[in-house]
Amino acid sequence: MIDLTYTHAVFVVGLIVGITLNVLMLRTLLFPPFRIWPTPGPGTWQSVTFWTLFRAGMVLTFVIAILDWNSAGLVDLNRLVIGLPLFLVGFGITVFGYFNLGLGNTYCAADGLVSHGLYRFSRNPQYASSILGLAGTVVMADSWLTVPLALSAACVYVLMALTEERWLENRYGATYEEYKERTARFFDIQGFIHYVMDKTQPSRRTS
């Protein structure tokens, strides 16, 4: 049997990590020129601090989901039917997004503005899909302790999207402004539906 004291200790560490990163992100958003994200580059204190806190927060969220599994008592397996697809689709899209964005841009390099693939329907598809994956984690885990850690991580993703906009405007100027005007910050559902319908239309004519 898992020691609840140990579980709660891990939870507290995860909460401190999440709150710390959110505070730093809010300061970046509200009080420039301080900036922890996007980072100035690999090896800087901003990069080391951001990625250490970010990765620790995500790992601890999943660790708590496992340690506190089923603690809320909602043992209905229907939650897996809902939660598992959200988890797999959400984080699956996140991984796929790396192929569109490229490793350099993921780590704040200026390798060119990406507006194709997933980025045609969202300026931040990886952030939106990761939030979806976190929602799936919460549903599957059936754990009250997982909720605040997942919410904290989701807030970080939202703040990442917001703080990046000024940086991208400075990097890409009018090109980004045009892209920003035609593309949703998180996800253009209507545009995606129209795209799918347009793609399937020729097959309908031939059937």
Short mmCIF file of C-alpha atoms in Angstrom, two decimals:
data_model
loop_
_atom_site.label_atom_id
_atom_site.label_comp_id
_atom_site.label_asym_id
_atom_site.label_seq_id
_atom_site.Cartn_x
_atom_site.Cartn_y
_atom_site.Cartn_z
CA MET A 1 0.00 0.00 0.00
CA ILE A 2 1.33 3.43 -0.97
CA ASP A 3 2.25 5.75 1.86
CA LEU A 4 -0.09 8.77 1.63
CA THR A 5 2.48 10.95 3.36
CA TYR A 6 4.93 10.30 0.51
CA THR A 7 2.21 10.97 -2.08
CA HIS A 8 1.31 14.26 -0.45
CA ALA A 9 4.98 15.26 -0.30
CA VAL A 10 5.33 14.67 -4.04
CA PHE A 11 2.12 16.64 -4.60
CA VAL A 12 3.41 19.62 -2.60
CA VAL A 13 6.67 19.65 -4.56
CA GLY A 14 4.72 19.52 -7.81
CA LEU A 15 2.46 22.35 -6.69
CA ILE A 16 5.42 24.54 -5.70
CA VAL A 17 7.07 23.86 -9.07
CA GLY A 18 3.87 24.72 -10.94
CA ILE A 19 3.18 27.90 -8.98
CA THR A 20 6.78 29.07 -9.37
CA LEU A 21 6.73 28.62 -13.12
CA ASN A 22 3.34 30.31 -13.47
CA VAL A 23 4.56 33.31 -11.44
CA LEU A 24 7.65 33.61 -13.65
CA MET A 25 5.49 33.34 -16.77
CA LEU A 26 3.10 36.01 -15.49
CA ARG A 27 6.01 38.31 -14.77
CA THR A 28 7.25 37.73 -18.32
CA LEU A 29 3.82 38.60 -19.72
CA LEU A 30 3.08 41.61 -17.53
CA PHE A 31 6.49 43.10 -16.74
CA PRO A 32 8.84 43.10 -19.72
CA PRO A 33 11.71 43.23 -20.46
CA PHE A 34 12.01 40.36 -17.95
CA ARG A 35 11.62 37.18 -20.00
CA ILE A 36 11.87 33.55 -19.04
CA TRP A 37 9.98 32.37 -22.15
CA PRO A 38 10.77 32.27 -25.00
CA THR A 39 14.26 31.73 -23.69
CA PRO A 40 17.21 33.72 -25.08
CA GLY A 41 18.91 30.45 -26.02
CA PRO A 42 20.27 27.12 -24.76
CA GLY A 43 22.50 27.34 -21.71
CA THR A 44 21.10 30.64 -20.45
CA TRP A 45 19.71 30.80 -16.92
CA GLN A 46 16.27 31.36 -18.43
CA SER A 47 16.50 28.20 -20.51
CA VAL A 48 17.81 26.08 -17.62
CA THR A 49 15.19 27.47 -15.22
CA PHE A 50 12.25 27.19 -17.60
CA TRP A 51 12.94 23.69 -18.86
CA THR A 52 13.81 22.35 -15.41
CA LEU A 53 10.57 23.65 -13.91
CA PHE A 54 8.47 22.76 -16.95
CA ARG A 55 9.69 19.18 -17.23
CA ALA A 56 9.57 18.63 -13.47
CA GLY A 57 6.00 19.93 -13.36
CA MET A 58 4.84 17.60 -16.13
CA VAL A 59 6.63 14.56 -14.71
CA LEU A 60 5.28 15.19 -11.19
CA THR A 61 1.75 15.56 -12.60
CA PHE A 62 1.98 12.10 -14.14
CA VAL A 63 3.64 10.67 -11.03
CA ILE A 64 0.81 11.96 -8.84
CA ALA A 65 -1.75 10.59 -11.30
CA ILE A 66 -0.19 7.14 -10.77
CA LEU A 67 0.39 7.42 -7.00
CA ASP A 68 -3.10 8.79 -6.33
CA TRP A 69 -4.88 6.64 -8.93
CA ASN A 70 -8.58 6.04 -8.13
CA SER A 71 -8.45 8.02 -4.89
CA ALA A 72 -11.63 9.96 -5.73
CA GLY A 73 -13.61 6.73 -5.83
CA LEU A 74 -15.10 7.09 -9.31
CA VAL A 75 -14.30 3.52 -10.31
CA ASP A 76 -16.59 3.54 -13.35
CA LEU A 77 -14.50 2.30 -16.27
CA ASN A 78 -16.34 4.73 -18.56
CA ARG A 79 -13.80 7.31 -17.45
CA LEU A 80 -11.13 5.32 -19.32
CA VAL A 81 -13.29 5.35 -22.44
CA ILE A 82 -13.27 9.15 -22.26
CA GLY A 83 -9.89 9.83 -20.69
CA LEU A 84 -7.65 7.47 -22.64
CA PRO A 85 -8.59 8.82 -26.11
CA LEU A 86 -8.13 12.39 -24.85
CA PHE A 87 -4.72 11.45 -23.47
CA LEU A 88 -3.57 9.61 -26.60
CA VAL A 89 -4.95 12.09 -29.13
CA GLY A 90 -3.80 15.12 -27.14
CA PHE A 91 -0.21 14.08 -26.56
CA GLY A 92 -0.09 12.30 -29.92
CA ILE A 93 -0.80 15.61 -31.67
CA THR A 94 1.81 17.26 -29.46
CA VAL A 95 4.47 14.81 -30.64
CA PHE A 96 3.36 15.11 -34.27
CA GLY A 97 3.58 18.90 -33.97
CA TYR A 98 7.35 18.66 -33.44
CA PHE A 99 7.68 17.42 -37.03
CA ASN A 100 5.88 20.55 -38.28
CA LEU A 101 7.65 23.00 -36.00
CA GLY A 102 11.13 21.50 -36.03
CA LEU A 103 13.48 20.98 -33.11
CA GLY A 104 15.13 24.38 -33.47
CA ASN A 105 11.90 26.37 -33.29
CA THR A 106 10.73 24.23 -30.37
CA TYR A 107 13.72 25.53 -28.43
CA CYS A 108 13.18 29.16 -29.51
CA ALA A 109 15.42 29.33 -32.56
CA ALA A 110 14.36 31.60 -35.43
CA ASP A 111 14.24 28.87 -38.09
CA GLY A 112 11.35 30.52 -39.94
CA LEU A 113 7.68 31.03 -39.23
CA VAL A 114 5.76 27.76 -39.52
CA SER A 115 2.22 28.06 -40.89
CA HIS A 116 1.64 24.69 -42.57
CA GLY A 117 0.36 21.35 -41.27
CA LEU A 118 -1.17 21.62 -37.82
CA TYR A 119 -0.16 25.28 -37.73
CA ARG A 120 -2.68 26.00 -40.46
CA PHE A 121 -5.49 25.56 -37.94
CA SER A 122 -3.81 26.80 -34.78
CA ARG A 123 -0.95 29.12 -33.87
CA ASN A 124 -0.30 26.84 -30.88
CA PRO A 125 -1.45 23.31 -31.77
CA GLN A 126 1.00 21.61 -29.40
CA TYR A 127 -0.13 23.69 -26.44
CA ALA A 128 -3.82 23.14 -27.19
CA SER A 129 -3.38 19.40 -27.66
CA SER A 130 -1.25 19.08 -24.51
CA ILE A 131 -4.04 20.70 -22.50
CA LEU A 132 -6.38 18.11 -24.04
CA GLY A 133 -3.95 15.37 -22.98
CA LEU A 134 -3.83 16.77 -19.44
CA ALA A 135 -7.63 16.70 -19.30
CA GLY A 136 -7.49 13.05 -20.31
CA THR A 137 -4.95 12.39 -17.57
CA VAL A 138 -7.26 13.92 -14.95
CA VAL A 139 -10.26 11.89 -16.15
CA MET A 140 -8.32 8.62 -16.21
CA ALA A 141 -6.54 9.12 -12.88
CA ASP A 142 -9.75 9.81 -10.93
CA SER A 143 -7.57 11.74 -8.49
CA TRP A 144 -8.27 15.05 -6.76
CA LEU A 145 -4.56 15.66 -6.27
CA THR A 146 -3.99 15.45 -10.02
CA VAL A 147 -6.46 18.25 -10.76
CA PRO A 148 -4.48 21.25 -9.41
CA LEU A 149 -1.21 20.01 -10.92
CA ALA A 150 -2.85 19.52 -14.33
CA LEU A 151 -4.51 22.93 -14.09
CA SER A 152 -1.16 24.50 -13.23
CA ALA A 153 0.47 22.84 -16.25
CA ALA A 154 -2.42 23.95 -18.49
CA CYS A 155 -2.00 27.54 -17.28
CA VAL A 156 1.68 27.38 -18.21
CA TYR A 157 0.74 26.35 -21.76
CA VAL A 158 -1.71 29.25 -22.04
CA LEU A 159 0.90 31.70 -20.75
CA MET A 160 3.48 30.28 -23.15
CA ALA A 161 1.16 31.06 -26.04
CA LEU A 162 0.54 34.59 -24.81
CA THR A 163 4.16 35.45 -24.06
CA GLU A 164 5.33 34.11 -27.43
CA GLU A 165 3.19 36.52 -29.42
CA ARG A 166 5.24 39.65 -28.70
CA TRP A 167 8.46 37.68 -29.38
CA LEU A 168 7.11 36.40 -32.71
CA GLU A 169 5.96 39.88 -33.71
CA ASN A 170 9.51 41.16 -33.15
CA ARG A 171 11.03 38.21 -35.01
CA TYR A 172 8.77 38.02 -38.05
CA GLY A 173 6.98 41.38 -38.20
CA ALA A 174 4.23 41.74 -40.82
CA THR A 175 4.47 38.07 -41.82
CA TYR A 176 3.46 36.99 -38.34
CA GLU A 177 0.79 39.71 -38.09
CA GLU A 178 -0.83 38.36 -41.26
CA TYR A 179 -0.62 34.78 -39.97
CA LYS A 180 -2.05 35.93 -36.64
CA GLU A 181 -5.04 37.53 -38.36
CA ARG A 182 -6.04 34.41 -40.27
CA THR A 183 -5.23 31.70 -37.70
CA ALA A 184 -6.82 31.01 -34.31
CA ARG A 185 -4.64 31.20 -31.23
CA PHE A 186 -5.55 27.69 -30.12
CA PHE A 187 -7.80 25.89 -32.63
CA ASP A 188 -10.01 26.85 -35.57
CA ILE A 189 -12.67 24.13 -35.44
CA GLN A 190 -14.75 25.62 -38.23
CA GLY A 191 -11.75 26.00 -40.52
CA PHE A 192 -10.66 22.42 -39.81
CA ILE A 193 -14.14 21.08 -40.65
CA HIS A 194 -14.18 23.02 -43.93
CA TYR A 195 -10.71 21.69 -44.75
CA VAL A 196 -11.79 18.09 -44.14
CA MET A 197 -14.94 18.57 -46.19
CA ASP A 198 -12.97 20.07 -49.08
CA LYS A 199 -10.53 17.17 -48.97
CA THR A 200 -13.29 14.56 -49.04
CA GLN A 201 -15.40 16.29 -51.70
CA PRO A 202 -13.65 14.73 -54.78
CA SER A 203 -14.15 11.22 -53.37
CA ARG A 204 -17.85 11.95 -52.99
CA ARG A 205 -18.14 12.91 -56.64
CA THR A 206 -16.51 9.73 -57.80
CA SER A 207 -18.61 7.50 -55.56
#
